[in-house]
Amino acid sequence: MKKSLYENVQNDFKKKIESGKYEKDEKLPSEEQLCKFYDVSKVTLRKALSNLIDEGYIYAKPRIGYFVTIPENDSFVLQYDMEIACTESITKIELADIYVMASVHDASIKELKITHQYSVEDVIVAVEFCTVPMQFSFSSAAKREKLVIYYKKIFPMIFSYAARKELLISAVNGDDTVCAYLDCFENDPLLNVEIDYYDDYNKVFAHKSVYYLEEYVLLNASMEKNRK
Amino acid sequence: METPIYIQIAEDIKEKIKQNILKANDALPSEAALCKSYDVSRLTVRKSLELLSKDGYIYLVQGKGNFVRKIKDNLYTLKFDEIHYEAINIDQITIVDVDIIQSTRELIYHLQIAPKIRVLRLRRILHTEDRPVGYDIKYIPYYPGIPLVESELEGMDFSQILSNKISPYTLEKSLTISPASADKEVSKRLKIDEGKPVLQVTELMTDRELGIVGYGQTYYNPSFIKLRAVWEK
């Protein structure tokens, strides 16, 4: 079957773009030039171009022209939070520990350490160690009740002040503390997710370290397509 | 100097959104109501709303009012290519073998192919400074035309192997990431003790027109390779 005019134009462009004739974000010739080159009407050309836009080969900037898209085949979107990471829905979150400690980087700065245990029914599936800054000067011996009141006030809101978050995903064996919280063996493989929270000045202000049991965790990432 | 009043109002509303007092897709009070509750002029309220909309906290529906935007604070960008890393330089890739194999039950399931279709299996080891850090297995339904010359396959990633078959424009990839214990095979390839934790990344490649075109598994020694993902406001 004979291909229609616009399909010929479209396929010619596809071939050219796929063969690497164009650079990323390179501007295509003007509509007039293209009409002349392919010897087609503007309507036909526009049909071809609009199909190419739909298929993600090019993008248009109104009043400026058409530009070539080069797909990034290594960029994924990873959806991550505790609920999504767990393969079954979490039924219970418990505050397992809370205390104040001097920062390892600067002893004059006090940090609040919070440990949460996440359960699915009777199984503890994940343990989360949080480090957040203390805005008030509680002494290290501060009463737990006082800390809990403070914690309730700032949690989990404090993390929403992040301008940037960085995840580091790894597989590990738990140390004694982690194994005790998760009630697992020291040679069980665990997924470890470290999260750094950066403020507007690109300084880390809070940190989380989460360990998941192998059987209850799966992270999914998919490709960002046709991103504008 | 004191913060301008319109910024204070914007901050106050932001706070309410962050604390989930105002939930995603909730309507914000009308401009008139906001004027009244903050006791400011319409102009000030407009400025606050403009700021919120610019910062991505709210969106406007013409004739209906302003609504709270769902904050996508759980979408991270992950750069992943099984043979290239930012943090560590994969300086050598060696091929264990390339085979055309009969499809197994697992492969029929993952690749969604007919049982009779044969599969190209490519197994490679990724090295950094002479140390094996990754073990990569790829399965591709066998189409004639895919290169079988080992030297050609060495340094290629999934998309490159399939590049003469599949256009990168119609290709979609998805990953799953999980921890695993190194089994006999993996521990041998990565030269680590059996049972040690490894990071397992499964990659599925789908073409919009052809369906599933490839399935791969990569095992990493997590002492060398971790995955990094970033979220930015």
Coordinates of C-alpha atoms in Angstrom, one line a residue:
Chain A
M1 CA 0.0 0.0 0.0
K2 CA 1.2 3.4 -0.8
K3 CA 2.0 5.5 2.3
S4 CA 0.4 8.8 2.7
L5 CA 2.4 12.0 2.3
Y6 CA 2.5 12.8 6.0
E7 CA 3.7 9.3 6.8
N8 CA 6.6 9.6 4.5
V9 CA 7.6 12.9 6.1
Q10 CA 7.2 11.4 9.5
N11 CA 9.2 8.3 8.8
D12 CA 12.0 10.3 7.2
F13 CA 12.3 12.4 10.3
K14 CA 12.2 9.3 12.5
K15 CA 15.0 7.8 10.5
K16 CA 17.1 11.0 10.7
I17 CA 16.6 11.5 14.4
E18 CA 17.2 7.8 15.2
S19 CA 20.4 7.7 13.2
G20 CA 21.7 10.5 15.3
K21 CA 21.7 13.2 12.6
Y22 CA 20.5 15.7 15.1
E23 CA 21.8 16.9 18.4
K24 CA 19.8 17.0 21.6
D25 CA 17.5 20.1 21.5
E26 CA 18.6 21.0 18.0
K27 CA 16.2 23.3 16.2
L28 CA 14.5 21.9 13.1
P29 CA 14.3 24.1 10.0
S30 CA 11.3 26.4 9.8
E31 CA 8.0 25.1 8.6
E32 CA 8.4 27.0 5.3
Q33 CA 11.8 25.4 4.6
L34 CA 10.5 21.9 5.5
C35 CA 7.4 22.3 3.2
K36 CA 9.7 23.3 0.4
F37 CA 12.1 20.5 1.1
Y38 CA 9.5 17.7 1.2
D39 CA 7.3 19.4 -1.3
V40 CA 4.2 19.1 0.8
S41 CA 1.6 21.5 2.1
K42 CA 1.7 23.1 5.5
V43 CA -1.3 21.0 6.6
T44 CA 0.5 17.7 5.7
L45 CA 3.7 18.9 7.4
R46 CA 1.9 19.9 10.5
K47 CA 0.2 16.5 10.7
A48 CA 3.6 14.8 10.5
L49 CA 5.1 17.1 13.1
S50 CA 2.3 16.7 15.5
N51 CA 2.5 12.9 15.3
L52 CA 6.2 13.2 16.0
I53 CA 5.5 15.3 19.1
D54 CA 3.0 12.6 20.3
E55 CA 5.6 9.9 19.8
G56 CA 8.2 11.9 21.7
Y57 CA 10.6 12.6 18.9
I58 CA 10.4 16.3 19.0
Y59 CA 8.8 19.1 21.0
A60 CA 7.5 22.5 20.0
K61 CA 8.1 25.9 21.5
P62 CA 5.3 28.2 20.4
R63 CA 6.5 31.0 18.0
I64 CA 10.1 29.6 18.1
G65 CA 10.0 26.3 16.3
Y66 CA 10.5 22.6 16.7
F67 CA 13.3 20.9 18.6
V68 CA 14.7 17.4 18.8
T69 CA 14.2 15.2 21.8
I70 CA 16.9 12.7 22.6
P71 CA 15.5 10.2 25.1
E72 CA 17.4 9.7 28.3
N73 CA 17.4 6.0 28.7
D74 CA 18.9 6.0 32.2
S75 CA 16.6 8.3 34.0
F76 CA 14.0 6.6 36.3
V77 CA 11.4 7.8 38.7
L78 CA 11.6 6.0 42.0
Q79 CA 8.6 6.3 44.1
Y80 CA 9.7 5.9 47.7
D81 CA 8.2 6.1 51.1
M82 CA 7.8 3.4 53.8
E83 CA 4.3 2.4 52.7
I84 CA 5.3 2.0 49.1
A85 CA 8.6 0.2 49.9
C86 CA 6.8 -2.4 51.9
T87 CA 5.1 -5.1 49.9
E88 CA 2.3 -5.4 52.5
S89 CA 0.5 -2.6 54.2
I90 CA 1.9 -1.5 57.5
T91 CA -0.5 -2.0 60.3
K92 CA 1.5 -0.5 63.2
I93 CA 4.1 2.1 63.7
E94 CA 5.7 2.2 67.2
L95 CA 8.1 4.6 68.8
A96 CA 10.7 2.2 70.1
D97 CA 13.3 4.6 71.4
I98 CA 13.9 8.3 71.9
Y99 CA 16.9 10.1 73.3
V100 CA 19.2 13.1 73.0
M101 CA 22.8 12.8 72.0
A102 CA 25.6 15.1 71.0
S103 CA 26.2 15.2 67.3
V104 CA 29.1 13.1 66.1
H105 CA 30.2 16.0 63.9
D106 CA 30.0 18.8 66.5
A107 CA 29.7 17.9 70.2
S108 CA 28.1 21.3 71.0
I109 CA 25.1 20.4 68.9
K110 CA 22.5 18.2 70.4
E111 CA 20.4 15.9 68.3
L112 CA 17.2 14.0 68.9
K113 CA 17.4 10.3 68.0
I114 CA 14.2 8.5 67.3
T115 CA 13.7 4.9 66.5
H116 CA 10.5 3.6 64.9
Q117 CA 9.4 0.0 64.4
Y118 CA 7.1 -0.8 61.5
S119 CA 4.9 -3.9 61.7
V120 CA 2.7 -5.9 59.3
E121 CA 0.4 -7.8 61.7
D122 CA 2.7 -9.5 64.1
V123 CA 5.9 -9.2 62.1
I124 CA 8.3 -6.2 62.6
V125 CA 9.2 -5.6 59.0
A126 CA 11.3 -2.4 59.2
V127 CA 13.2 -0.3 61.7
E128 CA 13.9 3.4 61.1
F129 CA 16.5 5.4 62.9
C130 CA 16.0 9.2 62.6
T131 CA 18.3 12.0 63.6
V132 CA 16.7 15.4 63.8
P133 CA 18.1 18.6 65.2
M134 CA 17.0 19.8 68.6
Q135 CA 15.8 23.4 68.6
F136 CA 15.6 23.6 72.4
S137 CA 18.3 22.8 74.9
F138 CA 17.1 19.7 76.5
S139 CA 19.8 18.1 78.6
S140 CA 20.8 14.6 77.7
A141 CA 19.1 13.4 80.8
A142 CA 15.8 15.1 79.8
K143 CA 12.8 13.1 80.8
R144 CA 11.4 10.8 78.1
E145 CA 7.9 12.4 78.5
K146 CA 9.3 15.8 77.7
L147 CA 11.1 14.5 74.6
V148 CA 8.0 12.7 73.5
I149 CA 6.0 16.0 73.7
Y150 CA 8.7 17.7 71.6
Y151 CA 8.8 14.8 69.1
K152 CA 5.0 14.9 68.7
K153 CA 5.2 18.6 67.9
I154 CA 7.9 18.3 65.2
F155 CA 7.2 14.9 63.7
P156 CA 6.9 14.2 60.8
M157 CA 6.6 17.8 59.7
I158 CA 10.3 18.6 60.2
F159 CA 11.1 16.5 57.1
S160 CA 8.9 18.5 54.9
Y161 CA 11.3 21.4 55.2
A162 CA 13.8 19.6 52.9
A163 CA 14.8 21.4 49.7
R164 CA 16.5 18.2 48.6
K165 CA 16.6 14.6 49.7
E166 CA 19.1 12.0 48.8
L167 CA 18.5 8.3 49.0
L168 CA 21.3 5.7 49.1
I169 CA 20.1 2.2 48.6
S170 CA 22.1 -0.8 49.6
A171 CA 21.9 -4.4 50.8
V172 CA 23.4 -5.2 54.2
N173 CA 23.4 -7.5 57.1
G174 CA 22.1 -6.0 60.3
D175 CA 24.4 -5.2 63.3
D176 CA 23.3 -6.3 66.8
T177 CA 21.0 -3.4 67.3
V178 CA 19.2 -3.8 64.0
C179 CA 18.9 -7.5 64.3
A180 CA 17.4 -7.1 67.8
Y181 CA 14.8 -4.6 66.5
L182 CA 13.9 -6.7 63.5
D183 CA 14.2 -10.0 65.4
C184 CA 16.3 -11.4 62.6
F185 CA 19.5 -13.3 62.1
E186 CA 22.8 -11.5 61.5
N187 CA 23.2 -13.1 58.1
D188 CA 19.7 -12.2 56.8
P189 CA 19.9 -9.8 53.9
L190 CA 18.3 -6.5 54.6
L191 CA 17.6 -3.5 52.4
N192 CA 19.1 -0.4 53.8
V193 CA 17.9 3.0 52.7
E194 CA 19.8 6.1 54.0
I195 CA 18.1 9.4 53.5
D196 CA 19.8 12.7 53.8
Y197 CA 17.6 15.8 54.2
Y198 CA 19.2 19.0 52.9
D199 CA 17.9 22.5 53.7
D200 CA 17.8 25.5 51.4
Y201 CA 21.5 26.1 52.0
N202 CA 22.4 22.6 50.9
K203 CA 23.3 21.5 54.4
V204 CA 22.1 18.2 55.8
F205 CA 19.8 18.9 58.7
A206 CA 18.2 15.5 59.3
H207 CA 18.9 11.9 58.5
K208 CA 17.1 8.6 58.4
S209 CA 18.4 5.1 58.1
V210 CA 15.8 2.4 57.4
Y211 CA 16.3 -1.4 57.4
Y212 CA 13.8 -3.6 55.8
L213 CA 13.4 -7.4 56.0
E214 CA 14.0 -9.0 52.6
E215 CA 10.6 -10.7 52.4
Y216 CA 8.7 -7.4 52.9
V217 CA 10.5 -4.9 50.6
L218 CA 10.6 -4.1 46.9
L219 CA 11.4 -0.8 45.3
N220 CA 10.0 0.0 41.9
A221 CA 11.2 2.5 39.4
S222 CA 10.0 3.3 36.0
M223 CA 11.2 5.5 33.2
E224 CA 10.4 9.1 32.8
K225 CA 8.9 9.3 29.3
N226 CA 7.9 12.3 27.3
R227 CA 9.1 14.6 30.0
K228 CA 8.6 18.2 29.1
Chain B
M1 CA 13.3 44.2 58.8
E2 CA 10.0 42.5 59.2
T3 CA 8.9 39.9 56.7
P4 CA 6.3 41.4 54.3
I5 CA 2.8 40.5 55.3
Y6 CA 2.0 38.6 52.1
I7 CA 4.9 36.3 52.7
Q8 CA 3.8 35.7 56.2
I9 CA 0.4 34.7 55.0
A10 CA 1.9 32.5 52.3
E11 CA 4.1 30.8 54.9
D12 CA 1.1 30.3 57.2
I13 CA -0.9 28.6 54.4
K14 CA 2.2 26.5 53.5
E15 CA 2.4 25.4 57.1
K16 CA -1.2 24.3 57.0
I17 CA -0.6 22.3 53.9
K18 CA 2.5 20.7 55.4
Q19 CA 0.7 19.8 58.6
N20 CA -2.1 18.4 56.5
I21 CA -4.7 20.7 57.9
L22 CA -5.3 21.6 54.3
K23 CA -5.2 18.4 52.3
A24 CA -4.4 17.7 48.7
N25 CA -7.1 19.0 46.3
D26 CA -8.9 20.8 49.1
A27 CA -10.3 24.2 48.1
L28 CA -8.6 27.1 49.8
P29 CA -11.0 29.7 51.3
S30 CA -12.1 32.3 48.9
E31 CA -10.1 35.5 48.4
A32 CA -12.7 37.4 50.3
A33 CA -12.7 35.0 53.2
L34 CA -8.9 35.1 53.3
C35 CA -8.9 38.9 53.4
K36 CA -11.3 38.8 56.3
S37 CA -9.5 36.1 58.3
Y38 CA -6.0 37.7 57.9
D39 CA -7.4 41.2 58.0
V40 CA -5.6 42.4 54.9
S41 CA -6.4 43.8 51.6
R42 CA -7.4 41.8 48.5
L43 CA -4.2 42.9 46.8
T44 CA -2.1 41.3 49.6
V45 CA -4.0 38.1 49.5
R46 CA -3.6 37.9 45.8
K47 CA 0.2 38.4 46.2
S48 CA 0.3 35.5 48.7
L49 CA -1.7 33.3 46.4
E50 CA 0.5 34.1 43.5
L51 CA 3.5 33.1 45.6
L52 CA 2.0 29.8 46.7
S53 CA 1.1 29.0 43.1
K54 CA 4.6 29.8 42.0
D55 CA 6.1 27.6 44.7
G56 CA 3.8 24.8 43.5
Y57 CA 1.6 24.5 46.6
I58 CA -1.7 25.5 45.0
Y59 CA -3.3 25.6 41.6
L60 CA -6.1 27.7 40.2
V61 CA -9.2 26.5 38.6
Q62 CA -10.8 29.3 36.7
G63 CA -14.1 30.3 38.2
K64 CA -13.8 27.8 41.1
G65 CA -10.9 29.1 43.2
N66 CA -7.6 27.8 44.4
F67 CA -6.9 24.2 45.4
V68 CA -4.1 22.5 47.3
R69 CA -1.7 20.7 45.0
K70 CA -0.6 17.2 45.9
I71 CA 3.0 17.6 46.9
K72 CA 5.0 14.9 45.1
D73 CA 7.5 14.5 47.8
N74 CA 8.0 10.8 47.2
L75 CA 9.1 10.8 43.6
Y76 CA 12.9 10.5 43.4
T77 CA 15.0 10.6 40.3
L78 CA 17.2 7.6 39.9
K79 CA 19.9 7.4 37.3
F80 CA 20.4 3.8 36.4
D81 CA 22.3 2.1 33.7
E82 CA 23.5 -1.3 34.6
I83 CA 27.0 -0.7 33.4
H84 CA 27.7 2.9 34.2
Y85 CA 27.9 4.5 37.6
E86 CA 28.6 7.9 38.9
A87 CA 30.3 6.8 42.1
I88 CA 32.4 4.0 40.8
N89 CA 34.2 3.4 37.5
I90 CA 33.3 0.1 35.9
D91 CA 36.6 -0.3 34.0
Q92 CA 36.2 -3.7 32.6
I93 CA 33.3 -5.9 31.5
T94 CA 33.9 -9.5 30.8
I95 CA 31.6 -12.0 29.2
V96 CA 31.0 -15.3 31.0
D97 CA 29.0 -16.7 28.1
V98 CA 26.4 -16.0 25.4
D99 CA 24.0 -18.8 24.7
I100 CA 20.7 -19.4 23.0
I101 CA 18.8 -21.4 25.6
Q102 CA 15.4 -23.1 25.8
S103 CA 13.0 -20.9 27.7
T104 CA 12.4 -21.9 31.3
R105 CA 9.2 -21.5 33.2
E106 CA 10.5 -18.3 34.8
L107 CA 11.5 -16.8 31.5
I108 CA 8.2 -17.6 29.8
Y109 CA 6.6 -15.8 32.7
H110 CA 8.8 -12.7 32.7
L111 CA 9.2 -12.3 28.9
Q112 CA 5.6 -13.4 28.2
I113 CA 6.7 -15.6 25.3
A114 CA 5.5 -18.8 23.8
P115 CA 7.2 -21.8 25.4
K116 CA 8.9 -22.8 22.2
I117 CA 10.7 -19.5 21.6
R118 CA 14.3 -19.6 22.4
V119 CA 16.1 -17.0 24.5
L120 CA 19.4 -15.3 24.1
R121 CA 21.2 -15.3 27.5
L122 CA 24.2 -13.0 28.0
R123 CA 26.1 -13.3 31.3
R124 CA 28.7 -10.7 32.2
I125 CA 30.8 -9.6 35.0
L126 CA 31.5 -6.0 35.8
H127 CA 34.8 -5.1 37.3
T128 CA 36.4 -2.2 39.0
E129 CA 40.1 -2.3 39.4
D130 CA 40.2 -6.1 38.8
R131 CA 37.6 -6.7 41.4
P132 CA 34.2 -8.2 40.3
V133 CA 31.5 -5.9 41.6
G134 CA 28.5 -6.8 39.5
Y135 CA 27.1 -9.9 37.9
D136 CA 24.7 -9.2 35.1
I137 CA 22.4 -11.6 33.3
K138 CA 20.2 -10.6 30.4
Y139 CA 17.5 -12.5 28.6
I140 CA 16.3 -11.5 25.2
P141 CA 13.8 -13.4 23.1
Y142 CA 15.9 -14.6 20.3
Y143 CA 15.5 -12.7 17.0
P144 CA 17.9 -13.2 14.2
G145 CA 20.0 -10.1 13.8
I146 CA 21.0 -9.5 17.4
P147 CA 24.7 -9.6 17.5
L148 CA 26.2 -12.8 18.8
V149 CA 29.8 -11.7 18.5
E150 CA 31.1 -11.7 22.0
S151 CA 33.5 -8.8 21.4
E152 CA 30.6 -6.6 20.2
L153 CA 28.5 -7.4 23.3
E154 CA 31.1 -6.7 25.9
G155 CA 30.6 -3.0 26.7
M156 CA 27.0 -2.6 25.7
D157 CA 24.0 -1.8 27.9
F158 CA 20.6 -3.3 27.3
S159 CA 19.4 -0.5 25.0
Q160 CA 22.5 -0.7 22.9
I161 CA 22.2 -4.5 22.4
L162 CA 18.7 -4.1 21.1
S163 CA 19.3 -0.8 19.3
N164 CA 19.1 -2.2 15.8
K165 CA 15.8 -3.8 16.7
I166 CA 14.1 -1.3 18.9
S167 CA 13.9 2.4 18.7
P168 CA 14.8 4.2 22.0
Y169 CA 11.7 6.3 21.5
T170 CA 9.3 3.5 22.0
L171 CA 11.3 1.8 24.7
E172 CA 10.1 1.8 28.3
K173 CA 12.1 0.3 31.2
S174 CA 11.1 -0.6 34.7
L175 CA 13.2 -1.7 37.6
T176 CA 12.7 -3.4 40.8
I177 CA 15.3 -3.3 43.6
S178 CA 15.6 -5.7 46.5
P179 CA 18.2 -7.3 48.8
A180 CA 19.2 -10.9 48.4
S181 CA 21.6 -13.4 49.7
A182 CA 24.3 -14.4 47.3
D183 CA 23.6 -18.0 46.1
K184 CA 26.3 -20.3 44.9
E185 CA 26.4 -19.0 41.4
V186 CA 26.4 -15.3 42.4
S187 CA 29.0 -15.7 45.2
K188 CA 31.3 -17.5 42.8
R189 CA 31.0 -14.7 40.2
L190 CA 31.4 -11.9 42.6
K191 CA 34.1 -13.7 44.6
I192 CA 32.2 -13.2 47.9
D193 CA 31.1 -15.7 50.5
E194 CA 27.9 -17.5 49.9
G195 CA 25.0 -15.9 51.8
K196 CA 26.5 -12.4 51.8
P197 CA 24.0 -9.7 51.1
V198 CA 23.8 -8.5 47.5
L199 CA 21.7 -5.8 45.8
Q200 CA 19.5 -7.3 43.2
V201 CA 18.2 -5.1 40.4
T202 CA 15.7 -6.5 37.9
E203 CA 15.1 -4.7 34.7
L204 CA 12.3 -5.2 32.3
M205 CA 12.3 -3.6 28.9
T206 CA 9.1 -3.1 27.1
D207 CA 8.6 -1.7 23.6
R208 CA 5.3 0.1 23.0
E209 CA 4.8 -1.8 19.8
L210 CA 6.6 -5.1 20.3
G211 CA 5.8 -5.8 24.0
I212 CA 8.4 -7.2 26.3
V213 CA 11.8 -7.3 24.6
G214 CA 14.2 -8.0 27.4
Y215 CA 14.6 -9.1 31.0
G216 CA 17.7 -8.8 33.1
Q217 CA 19.0 -9.3 36.5
T218 CA 22.0 -7.6 38.0
Y219 CA 23.6 -8.5 41.3
Y220 CA 25.9 -6.0 42.9
N221 CA 28.4 -6.2 45.7
P222 CA 26.9 -3.5 47.9
S223 CA 30.3 -2.7 49.4
F224 CA 31.1 -1.1 46.0
I225 CA 27.8 -0.3 44.4
K226 CA 24.9 1.5 46.0
L227 CA 22.0 3.2 44.2
R228 CA 21.5 6.9 44.6
A229 CA 18.2 8.7 44.0
V230 CA 17.5 12.4 44.5
W231 CA 14.4 14.5 45.1
E232 CA 14.4 18.2 44.7
K233 CA 11.8 20.8 45.5

